[in-house]
C-alpha cells in the first residue's frame, strides 16, 4: 500500500514561513507516484478537517482553498516522490495538524486514497 509521511511542522511565529514535506512510498511499477494526486489538509482543534491544496498529476494543475490562497504553494518532486507545501505569512489560525493525502487518479475522480499521519504546526502570536 501507499504510505505517506508528513513532516516539517513545528512552532513558528506569526508572520513567518515554513515548508511541509510529504514523502510517499509503496508504489508499483504499474502505478507510480506520478499517477497520484497529492493534497494537503489540516485539522484545527475542535474543527473539521479542511482541504487546503492539491496537485493533479495529469496536467500539474493546482487548486487552493480560498482561506489560504496567496499564502501557500504546493509543489511536487517526482524524482523524490515528495510533495511540498510552502506556507508564508502564517497566523495563529493556521495552527493545526497538517495531513497529506494521495488519490490514485485526479483529485475528484479516484478509486483509493491514502493518508499520512500528520504533522503539527503551531503558530504563536
CSV table of N, CA, C and O in Angstrom, one decimal:
chain,number,residue,atom,x,y,z
A,1,UNK,N,0.8,-1.2,0.0
A,1,UNK,CA,0.0,0.0,0.0
A,1,UNK,C,0.9,1.3,0.0
A,1,UNK,O,2.0,1.2,0.5
A,2,UNK,N,0.3,2.3,-0.5
A,2,UNK,CA,0.9,3.6,-0.5
A,2,UNK,C,1.0,4.1,1.0
A,2,UNK,O,0.1,4.0,1.7
A,3,UNK,N,2.2,4.6,1.3
A,3,UNK,CA,2.4,5.2,2.6
A,3,UNK,C,2.9,6.6,2.5
A,3,UNK,O,3.7,6.9,1.6
A,4,UNK,N,2.4,7.5,3.3
A,4,UNK,CA,2.7,8.9,3.3
A,4,UNK,C,3.3,9.3,4.6
A,4,UNK,O,2.7,8.9,5.7
A,5,UNK,N,4.3,10.1,4.6
A,5,UNK,CA,4.8,10.6,5.9
A,5,UNK,C,5.0,12.1,5.7
A,5,UNK,O,5.8,12.6,4.9
A,6,UNK,N,4.2,12.9,6.5
A,6,UNK,CA,4.3,14.3,6.5
A,6,UNK,C,5.3,14.8,7.6
A,6,UNK,O,5.3,14.2,8.7
A,7,UNK,N,6.1,15.7,7.3
A,7,UNK,CA,7.0,16.3,8.3
A,7,UNK,C,7.3,17.7,8.0
A,7,UNK,O,7.0,18.2,6.9
A,8,UNK,N,7.9,18.4,8.9
A,8,UNK,CA,8.3,19.8,8.7
A,8,UNK,C,7.5,20.7,9.6
A,8,UNK,O,7.7,21.9,9.6
A,9,UNK,N,6.6,20.2,10.4
A,9,UNK,CA,5.8,21.1,11.3
A,9,UNK,C,6.6,21.5,12.5
A,9,UNK,O,7.8,21.1,12.7
A,10,UNK,N,6.1,22.3,13.3
A,10,UNK,CA,6.7,22.8,14.5
A,10,UNK,C,6.2,24.1,14.9
A,10,UNK,O,5.0,24.5,14.6
A,11,UNK,N,6.9,24.8,15.8
A,11,UNK,CA,6.5,26.1,16.3
A,11,UNK,C,7.0,27.2,15.4
A,11,UNK,O,8.3,27.3,15.2
A,12,UNK,N,6.2,28.1,15.0
A,12,UNK,CA,6.6,29.2,14.2
A,12,UNK,C,5.9,30.5,14.6
A,12,UNK,O,4.7,30.4,15.1
A,13,UNK,N,6.6,31.6,14.5
A,13,UNK,CA,6.0,32.9,14.9
A,13,UNK,C,5.0,33.4,13.8
A,13,UNK,O,5.3,33.1,12.6
A,14,UNK,N,4.0,34.1,14.2
A,14,UNK,CA,3.1,34.7,13.3
A,14,UNK,C,3.9,35.6,12.3
A,14,UNK,O,4.8,36.3,12.7
A,15,UNK,N,3.6,35.5,11.1
A,15,UNK,CA,4.3,36.2,10.0
A,15,UNK,C,5.4,35.5,9.4
A,15,UNK,O,5.9,35.9,8.4
A,16,UNK,N,5.8,34.4,10.0
A,16,UNK,CA,6.9,33.6,9.5
A,16,UNK,C,6.4,32.6,8.4
A,16,UNK,O,5.3,32.6,7.9
A,17,UNK,N,7.4,31.8,8.0
A,17,UNK,CA,7.2,30.8,6.9
A,17,UNK,C,7.6,29.4,7.4
A,17,UNK,O,8.5,29.3,8.3
A,18,UNK,N,7.1,28.4,6.7
A,18,UNK,CA,7.6,27.1,6.9
A,18,UNK,C,7.2,26.3,5.7
A,18,UNK,O,6.3,26.6,5.0
A,19,UNK,N,8.0,25.2,5.5
A,19,UNK,CA,7.7,24.3,4.4
A,19,UNK,C,7.4,22.9,4.9
A,19,UNK,O,8.3,22.3,5.6
A,20,UNK,N,6.3,22.4,4.6
A,20,UNK,CA,6.0,21.0,4.9
A,20,UNK,C,6.3,20.1,3.8
A,20,UNK,O,6.2,20.5,2.6
A,21,UNK,N,6.7,18.9,4.1
A,21,UNK,CA,7.0,17.9,3.1
A,21,UNK,C,6.2,16.6,3.3
A,21,UNK,O,5.8,16.3,4.5
A,22,UNK,N,5.9,16.0,2.2
A,22,UNK,CA,5.1,14.7,2.3
A,22,UNK,C,5.9,13.7,1.4
A,22,UNK,O,5.9,13.8,0.2
A,23,UNK,N,6.5,12.7,2.1
A,23,UNK,CA,7.3,11.7,1.4
A,23,UNK,C,6.4,10.5,1.2
A,23,UNK,O,5.8,10.0,2.2
A,24,UNK,N,6.3,10.0,0.0
A,24,UNK,CA,5.5,8.9,-0.4
A,24,UNK,C,6.3,7.7,-0.8
A,24,UNK,O,7.3,7.8,-1.4
A,25,UNK,N,5.7,6.5,-0.5
A,25,UNK,CA,6.4,5.3,-0.9
A,25,UNK,C,5.3,4.2,-1.0
A,25,UNK,O,4.1,4.4,-0.8
A,26,UNK,N,5.8,3.0,-1.5
A,26,UNK,CA,4.8,1.9,-1.6
A,26,UNK,C,4.2,1.8,-3.0
A,26,UNK,O,3.2,1.1,-3.2
A,27,UNK,N,4.8,2.5,-4.0
A,27,UNK,CA,4.2,2.4,-5.3
A,27,UNK,C,4.6,1.2,-6.1
A,27,UNK,O,5.6,0.5,-5.7
A,28,UNK,N,3.9,0.9,-7.2
A,28,UNK,CA,4.3,-0.2,-8.0
A,28,UNK,C,4.8,0.3,-9.4
A,28,UNK,O,4.7,1.5,-9.7
A,29,UNK,N,5.3,-0.6,-10.1
A,29,UNK,CA,5.8,-0.2,-11.5
A,29,UNK,C,4.7,0.2,-12.4
A,29,UNK,O,4.8,1.0,-13.3
A,30,UNK,N,3.5,-0.4,-12.1
A,30,UNK,CA,2.3,-0.1,-12.9
A,30,UNK,C,1.6,1.2,-12.5
A,30,UNK,O,1.0,1.8,-13.3
A,31,UNK,N,1.8,1.6,-11.3
A,31,UNK,CA,1.1,2.8,-10.7
A,31,UNK,C,2.1,3.5,-9.9
A,31,UNK,O,2.3,3.2,-8.7
A,32,UNK,N,2.7,4.5,-10.5
A,32,UNK,CA,3.8,5.2,-9.8
A,32,UNK,C,3.3,6.5,-9.1
A,32,UNK,O,2.1,6.8,-9.2
A,33,UNK,N,4.2,7.1,-8.4
A,33,UNK,CA,3.9,8.4,-7.7
A,33,UNK,C,3.3,9.4,-8.7
A,33,UNK,O,2.4,10.1,-8.3
A,34,UNK,N,3.7,9.4,-9.9
A,34,UNK,CA,3.2,10.4,-10.8
A,34,UNK,C,1.8,10.1,-11.2
A,34,UNK,O,1.1,11.0,-11.9
A,35,UNK,N,1.2,9.0,-10.9
A,35,UNK,CA,-0.2,8.7,-11.2
A,35,UNK,C,-1.1,9.1,-10.1
A,35,UNK,O,-2.4,9.0,-10.2
A,36,UNK,N,-0.6,9.7,-9.0
A,36,UNK,CA,-1.4,10.1,-7.8
A,36,UNK,C,-1.6,11.6,-7.7
A,36,UNK,O,-0.6,12.3,-7.9
A,37,UNK,N,-2.8,12.0,-7.4
A,37,UNK,CA,-3.0,13.4,-7.0
A,37,UNK,C,-2.6,13.4,-5.5
A,37,UNK,O,-2.9,12.6,-4.7
A,38,UNK,N,-1.9,14.5,-5.2
A,38,UNK,CA,-1.5,14.7,-3.8
A,38,UNK,C,-2.1,16.0,-3.2
A,38,UNK,O,-2.1,17.0,-3.9
A,39,UNK,N,-2.7,15.9,-2.1
A,39,UNK,CA,-3.3,17.0,-1.5
A,39,UNK,C,-2.9,17.2,0.0
A,39,UNK,O,-2.3,16.3,0.6
A,40,UNK,N,-3.1,18.4,0.4
A,40,UNK,CA,-2.8,18.8,1.8
A,40,UNK,C,-4.1,19.2,2.5
A,40,UNK,O,-4.9,20.0,1.9
A,41,UNK,N,-4.3,18.7,3.7
A,41,UNK,CA,-5.5,19.0,4.5
A,41,UNK,C,-4.9,19.5,5.9
A,41,UNK,O,-3.8,19.2,6.2
A,42,UNK,N,-5.8,20.1,6.7
A,42,UNK,CA,-5.4,20.4,8.0
A,42,UNK,C,-6.7,20.2,8.9
A,42,UNK,O,-7.8,20.4,8.5
A,43,UNK,N,-6.4,20.0,10.2
A,43,UNK,CA,-7.5,19.9,11.2
A,43,UNK,C,-7.1,20.6,12.4
A,43,UNK,O,-6.1,20.2,13.1
A,44,UNK,N,-7.8,21.7,12.7
A,44,UNK,CA,-7.5,22.5,13.9
A,44,UNK,C,-8.3,21.9,15.1
A,44,UNK,O,-9.3,21.2,14.8
A,45,UNK,N,-7.9,22.2,16.3
A,45,UNK,CA,-8.7,21.6,17.4
A,45,UNK,C,-10.1,22.0,17.4
A,45,UNK,O,-10.4,23.2,17.2
A,46,UNK,N,-11.0,21.1,17.5
A,46,UNK,CA,-12.4,21.3,17.6
A,46,UNK,C,-13.1,21.6,16.2
A,46,UNK,O,-14.2,22.0,16.2
A,47,UNK,N,-12.3,21.5,15.2
A,47,UNK,CA,-12.8,21.8,13.8
A,47,UNK,C,-12.7,20.6,12.9
A,47,UNK,O,-12.0,19.7,13.2
A,48,UNK,N,-13.5,20.7,11.8
A,48,UNK,CA,-13.4,19.6,10.9
A,48,UNK,C,-12.2,19.7,10.0
A,48,UNK,O,-11.6,20.8,9.9
A,49,UNK,N,-11.8,18.6,9.4
A,49,UNK,CA,-10.7,18.6,8.5
A,49,UNK,C,-11.0,19.4,7.3
A,49,UNK,O,-12.1,19.4,6.7
A,50,UNK,N,-10.0,20.2,6.9
A,50,UNK,CA,-10.2,21.2,5.8
A,50,UNK,C,-9.2,20.9,4.7
A,50,UNK,O,-8.0,20.8,4.9
A,51,UNK,N,-9.7,20.9,3.5
A,51,UNK,CA,-8.8,20.8,2.3
A,51,UNK,C,-8.1,22.1,2.0
A,51,UNK,O,-8.8,23.1,2.0
A,52,UNK,N,-6.8,22.1,1.8
A,52,UNK,CA,-6.1,23.3,1.6
A,52,UNK,C,-5.6,23.4,0.1
A,52,UNK,O,-5.7,24.5,-0.5
A,53,UNK,N,-5.1,22.3,-0.4
A,53,UNK,CA,-4.5,22.4,-1.8
A,53,UNK,C,-4.3,21.0,-2.3
A,53,UNK,O,-4.2,20.0,-1.6
A,54,UNK,N,-4.3,20.9,-3.6
A,54,UNK,CA,-3.9,19.6,-4.2
A,54,UNK,C,-3.3,19.9,-5.6
A,54,UNK,O,-3.4,21.0,-6.2
A,55,UNK,N,-2.6,18.9,-6.1
A,55,UNK,CA,-2.0,19.0,-7.4
A,55,UNK,C,-2.3,17.8,-8.2
A,55,UNK,O,-2.2,16.6,-7.8
A,56,UNK,N,-2.8,18.0,-9.4
A,56,UNK,CA,-3.3,16.9,-10.3
A,56,UNK,C,-2.1,16.4,-11.1
A,56,UNK,O,-1.4,17.2,-11.8
A,57,UNK,N,-1.9,15.2,-11.1
A,57,UNK,CA,-0.7,14.7,-11.9
A,57,UNK,C,-0.8,14.7,-13.4
A,57,UNK,O,0.1,14.7,-14.1
A,58,UNK,N,-2.1,14.7,-13.9
A,58,UNK,CA,-2.3,14.6,-15.3
A,58,UNK,C,-1.8,15.9,-16.0
A,58,UNK,O,-1.3,15.8,-17.1
A,59,UNK,N,-2.0,17.0,-15.4
A,59,UNK,CA,-1.7,18.2,-16.1
A,59,UNK,C,-0.9,19.2,-15.2
A,59,UNK,O,-0.6,20.3,-15.6
A,60,UNK,N,-0.7,18.8,-13.9
A,60,UNK,CA,0.1,19.7,-13.0
A,60,UNK,C,-0.8,20.8,-12.4
A,60,UNK,O,-0.3,21.7,-11.7
A,61,UNK,N,-2.1,20.8,-12.7
A,61,UNK,CA,-2.9,21.8,-12.3
A,61,UNK,C,-3.0,21.8,-10.8
A,61,UNK,O,-3.1,20.7,-10.2
A,62,UNK,N,-3.1,23.0,-10.2
A,62,UNK,CA,-3.1,23.1,-8.7
A,62,UNK,C,-4.5,23.7,-8.3
A,62,UNK,O,-5.1,24.5,-9.1
A,63,UNK,N,-4.8,23.5,-7.1
A,63,UNK,CA,-6.1,24.1,-6.5
A,63,UNK,C,-5.7,24.5,-5.1
A,63,UNK,O,-5.0,23.8,-4.4
A,64,UNK,N,-6.3,25.7,-4.7
A,64,UNK,CA,-6.1,26.2,-3.3
A,64,UNK,C,-7.4,26.6,-2.7
A,64,UNK,O,-8.2,27.2,-3.4
A,65,UNK,N,-7.6,26.4,-1.5
A,65,UNK,CA,-8.7,26.8,-0.8
A,65,UNK,C,-8.7,28.4,-0.6
A,65,UNK,O,-7.6,28.9,-0.5
A,66,UNK,N,-9.8,29.0,-0.6
A,66,UNK,CA,-9.8,30.5,-0.5
A,66,UNK,C,-9.2,30.9,0.8
A,66,UNK,O,-8.6,32.0,0.8
A,67,UNK,N,-9.3,30.1,1.8
A,67,UNK,CA,-8.8,30.5,3.1
A,67,UNK,C,-7.3,30.7,3.1
A,67,UNK,O,-6.7,31.4,4.0
A,68,UNK,N,-6.6,30.1,2.2
A,68,UNK,CA,-5.1,30.1,2.2
A,68,UNK,C,-4.5,30.6,0.9
A,68,UNK,O,-3.3,30.7,0.8
A,69,UNK,N,-5.4,30.8,-0.1
A,69,UNK,CA,-4.9,31.2,-1.4
A,69,UNK,C,-4.0,32.5,-1.3
A,69,UNK,O,-4.4,33.4,-0.6
A,70,UNK,N,-2.9,32.4,-2.0
A,70,UNK,CA,-2.0,33.5,-1.9
A,70,UNK,C,-0.9,33.4,-0.9
A,70,UNK,O,0.1,34.1,-0.9
A,71,UNK,N,-1.1,32.5,0.1
A,71,UNK,CA,-0.1,32.4,1.1
A,71,UNK,C,0.6,31.0,1.1
A,71,UNK,O,1.6,30.8,1.8
A,72,UNK,N,0.0,30.1,0.3
A,72,UNK,CA,0.6,28.8,0.3
A,72,UNK,C,0.9,28.4,-1.2
A,72,UNK,O,0.2,28.9,-2.1
A,73,UNK,N,1.9,27.5,-1.4
A,73,UNK,CA,2.2,27.0,-2.7
A,73,UNK,C,2.5,25.5,-2.6
A,73,UNK,O,3.3,25.1,-1.7
A,74,UNK,N,1.8,24.7,-3.4
A,74,UNK,CA,2.1,23.3,-3.4
A,74,UNK,C,3.0,23.0,-4.6
A,74,UNK,O,2.8,23.6,-5.7
A,75,UNK,N,3.8,22.0,-4.4
A,75,UNK,CA,4.7,21.6,-5.5
A,75,UNK,C,5.1,20.1,-5.3
A,75,UNK,O,4.9,19.6,-4.2
A,76,UNK,N,5.6,19.5,-6.3
A,76,UNK,CA,5.9,18.1,-6.2
A,76,UNK,C,7.3,17.9,-6.9
A,76,UNK,O,7.6,18.5,-7.9
A,77,UNK,N,8.0,17.0,-6.3
A,77,UNK,CA,9.3,16.5,-6.9
A,77,UNK,C,9.1,15.0,-7.2
A,77,UNK,O,9.2,14.2,-6.3
A,78,UNK,N,8.8,14.7,-8.5
A,78,UNK,CA,8.5,13.3,-8.8
A,78,UNK,C,9.7,12.4,-8.6
A,78,UNK,O,9.6,11.2,-8.4
A,79,UNK,N,10.9,13.0,-8.8
A,79,UNK,CA,12.1,12.2,-8.6
A,79,UNK,C,12.3,11.7,-7.2
A,79,UNK,O,12.9,10.7,-6.9
A,80,UNK,N,11.8,12.5,-6.3
A,80,UNK,CA,11.9,12.2,-4.8
A,80,UNK,C,10.7,11.7,-4.2
A,80,UNK,O,10.6,11.4,-3.0
A,81,UNK,N,9.6,11.5,-5.0
A,81,UNK,CA,8.3,11.1,-4.5
A,81,UNK,C,7.9,11.9,-3.3
A,81,UNK,O,7.4,11.4,-2.3
A,82,UNK,N,8.0,13.2,-3.5
A,82,UNK,CA,7.7,14.1,-2.4
A,82,UNK,C,6.9,15.3,-2.9
A,82,UNK,O,7.1,15.8,-4.0
A,83,UNK,N,6.0,15.7,-2.0
A,83,UNK,CA,5.2,16.9,-2.3
A,83,UNK,C,5.4,17.9,-1.2
A,83,UNK,O,5.6,17.5,0.0
A,84,UNK,N,5.5,19.2,-1.5
A,84,UNK,CA,5.8,20.2,-0.5
A,84,UNK,C,4.6,21.2,-0.4
A,84,UNK,O,3.9,21.4,-1.3
A,85,UNK,N,4.5,21.8,0.8
A,85,UNK,CA,3.6,22.8,1.0
A,85,UNK,C,4.3,24.0,1.6
A,85,UNK,O,4.7,23.9,2.8
A,86,UNK,N,4.5,25.0,0.9
A,86,UNK,CA,5.2,26.2,1.4
A,86,UNK,C,4.1,27.2,1.9
A,86,UNK,O,3.2,27.5,1.3
A,87,UNK,N,4.3,27.5,3.2
A,87,UNK,CA,3.4,28.4,3.9
A,87,UNK,C,4.1,29.7,4.2
A,87,UNK,O,5.1,29.7,4.9
A,88,UNK,N,3.5,30.8,3.9
A,88,UNK,CA,4.0,32.1,4.2
A,88,UNK,C,3.0,33.0,5.0
A,88,UNK,O,1.8,32.7,4.9
A,89,UNK,N,3.5,33.9,5.6
A,89,UNK,CA,2.7,34.9,6.4
A,89,UNK,C,1.7,34.1,7.3
A,89,UNK,O,0.5,34.4,7.3
A,90,UNK,N,2.2,33.1,8.0
A,90,UNK,CA,1.3,32.3,8.9
A,90,UNK,C,0.8,33.1,10.0
A,90,UNK,O,1.3,34.2,10.4
A,91,UNK,N,-0.4,32.7,10.5
A,91,UNK,CA,-1.0,33.4,11.6
A,91,UNK,C,-1.6,32.3,12.6
A,91,UNK,O,-1.6,31.1,12.2
A,92,UNK,N,-2.0,32.7,13.8
A,92,UNK,CA,-2.4,31.7,14.7
A,92,UNK,C,-3.5,30.8,14.3
A,92,UNK,O,-3.7,29.7,14.7
A,93,UNK,N,-4.4,31.3,13.3
A,93,UNK,CA,-5.4,30.5,12.8
A,93,UNK,C,-4.9,29.3,11.9
A,93,UNK,O,-5.7,28.4,11.5
A,94,UNK,N,-3.7,29.3,11.6
A,94,UNK,CA,-3.0,28.2,10.8
A,94,UNK,C,-2.6,27.1,11.7
A,94,UNK,O,-2.2,26.1,11.2
A,95,UNK,N,-2.7,27.3,13.0
A,95,UNK,CA,-2.4,26.2,14.0
A,95,UNK,C,-3.3,25.0,13.8
A,95,UNK,O,-4.5,25.1,13.9
A,96,UNK,N,-2.7,23.9,13.4
A,96,UNK,CA,-3.5,22.7,13.1
A,96,UNK,C,-2.5,21.5,12.9
A,96,UNK,O,-1.3,21.7,12.8
A,97,UNK,N,-3.1,20.3,12.8
A,97,UNK,CA,-2.3,19.2,12.3
A,97,UNK,C,-2.5,19.1,10.8
A,97,UNK,O,-3.7,19.2,10.3
A,98,UNK,N,-1.4,19.0,10.1
A,98,UNK,CA,-1.5,19.0,8.6
A,98,UNK,C,-1.2,17.6,8.1
A,98,UNK,O,-0.3,16.9,8.5
A,99,UNK,N,-2.1,17.2,7.2
A,99,UNK,CA,-2.0,15.9,6.7
A,99,UNK,C,-1.9,15.9,5.1
A,99,UNK,O,-2.4,16.8,4.5
A,100,UNK,N,-1.1,15.0,4.6
A,100,UNK,CA,-1.1,14.8,3.2
A,100,UNK,C,-1.9,13.6,2.8
A,100,UNK,O,-2.2,12.7,3.5
A,101,UNK,N,-2.4,13.7,1.5
A,101,UNK,CA,-3.3,12.7,1.0
A,101,UNK,C,-3.0,12.3,-0.4
A,101,UNK,O,-2.6,13.2,-1.2
A,102,UNK,N,-3.1,11.1,-0.7
A,102,UNK,CA,-2.8,10.6,-2.1
A,102,UNK,C,-4.0,9.9,-2.7
A,102,UNK,O,-4.6,9.1,-2.0
A,103,UNK,N,-4.4,10.2,-3.9
A,103,UNK,CA,-5.5,9.6,-4.6
A,103,UNK,C,-5.0,9.1,-5.9
A,103,UNK,O,-4.4,9.8,-6.6
A,104,UNK,N,-5.5,7.9,-6.2
A,104,UNK,CA,-5.0,7.2,-7.4
A,104,UNK,C,-5.8,7.7,-8.6
A,104,UNK,O,-6.4,6.9,-9.3
A,105,UNK,N,-5.7,8.9,-8.9
A,105,UNK,CA,-6.4,9.5,-10.1
A,105,UNK,C,-6.3,11.0,-9.9
A,105,UNK,O,-5.4,11.6,-9.4
A,106,UNK,N,-7.3,11.6,-10.5
A,106,UNK,CA,-7.4,13.1,-10.3
A,106,UNK,C,-8.0,13.4,-8.9
A,106,UNK,O,-8.5,12.5,-8.3
A,107,UNK,N,-7.9,14.6,-8.5
A,107,UNK,CA,-8.5,15.0,-7.2
A,107,UNK,C,-9.9,14.6,-7.0
A,107,UNK,O,-10.3,14.3,-5.8
A,108,UNK,N,-10.7,14.6,-8.0
A,108,UNK,CA,-12.1,14.3,-7.9
A,108,UNK,C,-12.6,13.0,-8.4
A,108,UNK,O,-13.7,12.5,-8.2
A,109,UNK,N,-11.7,12.3,-9.2
A,109,UNK,CA,-12.0,11.0,-9.8
A,109,UNK,C,-10.9,10.0,-9.4
A,109,UNK,O,-9.9,10.1,-10.0
A,110,UNK,N,-11.2,9.2,-8.5
A,110,UNK,CA,-10.2,8.2,-8.0
A,110,UNK,C,-10.9,7.0,-7.4
A,110,UNK,O,-12.1,7.1,-7.1
A,111,UNK,N,-10.1,6.0,-7.1
A,111,UNK,CA,-10.7,4.8,-6.6
A,111,UNK,C,-10.2,4.6,-5.1
A,111,UNK,O,-11.0,4.1,-4.3
A,112,UNK,N,-9.0,5.0,-4.8
A,112,UNK,CA,-8.5,4.8,-3.5
A,112,UNK,C,-7.7,6.0,-3.0
A,112,UNK,O,-7.2,6.8,-3.8
A,113,UNK,N,-7.7,6.2,-1.7
A,113,UNK,CA,-7.0,7.3,-1.2
A,113,UNK,C,-6.3,6.9,0.1
A,113,UNK,O,-6.7,5.9,0.7
A,114,UNK,N,-5.2,7.6,0.3
A,114,UNK,CA,-4.3,7.2,1.5
A,114,UNK,C,-4.0,8.5,2.2
A,114,UNK,O,-3.9,9.6,1.7
A,115,UNK,N,-3.8,8.3,3.5
A,115,UNK,CA,-3.5,9.4,4.4
A,115,UNK,C,-2.1,9.2,5.1
A,115,UNK,O,-1.8,8.1,5.5
A,116,UNK,N,-1.4,10.3,5.3
A,116,UNK,CA,-0.3,10.3,6.2
A,116,UNK,C,-0.7,10.5,7.6
A,116,UNK,O,-1.8,10.8,7.9
A,117,UNK,N,0.3,10.5,8.5
A,117,UNK,CA,0.0,10.6,10.0
A,117,UNK,C,-0.2,12.0,10.5
A,117,UNK,O,-0.7,12.2,11.6
A,118,UNK,N,0.2,13.0,9.7
A,118,UNK,CA,0.0,14.3,10.1
A,118,UNK,C,1.2,14.9,10.8
A,118,UNK,O,2.0,14.2,11.5
A,119,UNK,N,1.4,16.2,10.7
A,119,UNK,CA,2.5,16.9,11.4
A,119,UNK,C,1.9,18.2,12.0
A,119,UNK,O,1.1,18.9,11.3
A,120,UNK,N,2.2,18.5,13.2
A,120,UNK,CA,1.6,19.6,13.9
A,120,UNK,C,2.3,20.9,13.6
A,120,UNK,O,3.5,21.0,13.8
A,121,UNK,N,1.5,21.9,13.3
A,121,UNK,CA,2.0,23.3,13.1
A,121,UNK,C,1.4,24.1,14.2
A,121,UNK,O,0.1,24.2,14.3
A,122,UNK,N,2.2,24.8,14.9
A,122,UNK,CA,1.7,25.7,15.9
A,122,UNK,C,2.3,27.1,15.7
A,122,UNK,O,3.5,27.3,15.6
A,123,UNK,N,1.4,28.1,15.5
A,123,UNK,CA,1.8,29.5,15.2
A,123,UNK,C,1.5,30.3,16.5
A,123,UNK,O,0.4,30.4,17.0
A,124,UNK,N,2.6,30.9,16.9
A,124,UNK,CA,2.5,31.8,18.1
A,124,UNK,C,2.3,33.2,17.7
A,124,UNK,O,2.8,33.7,16.7
A,125,UNK,N,1.5,33.9,18.5
A,125,UNK,CA,1.2,35.3,18.2
A,125,UNK,C,2.3,36.3,18.7
A,125,UNK,O,3.1,35.9,19.5
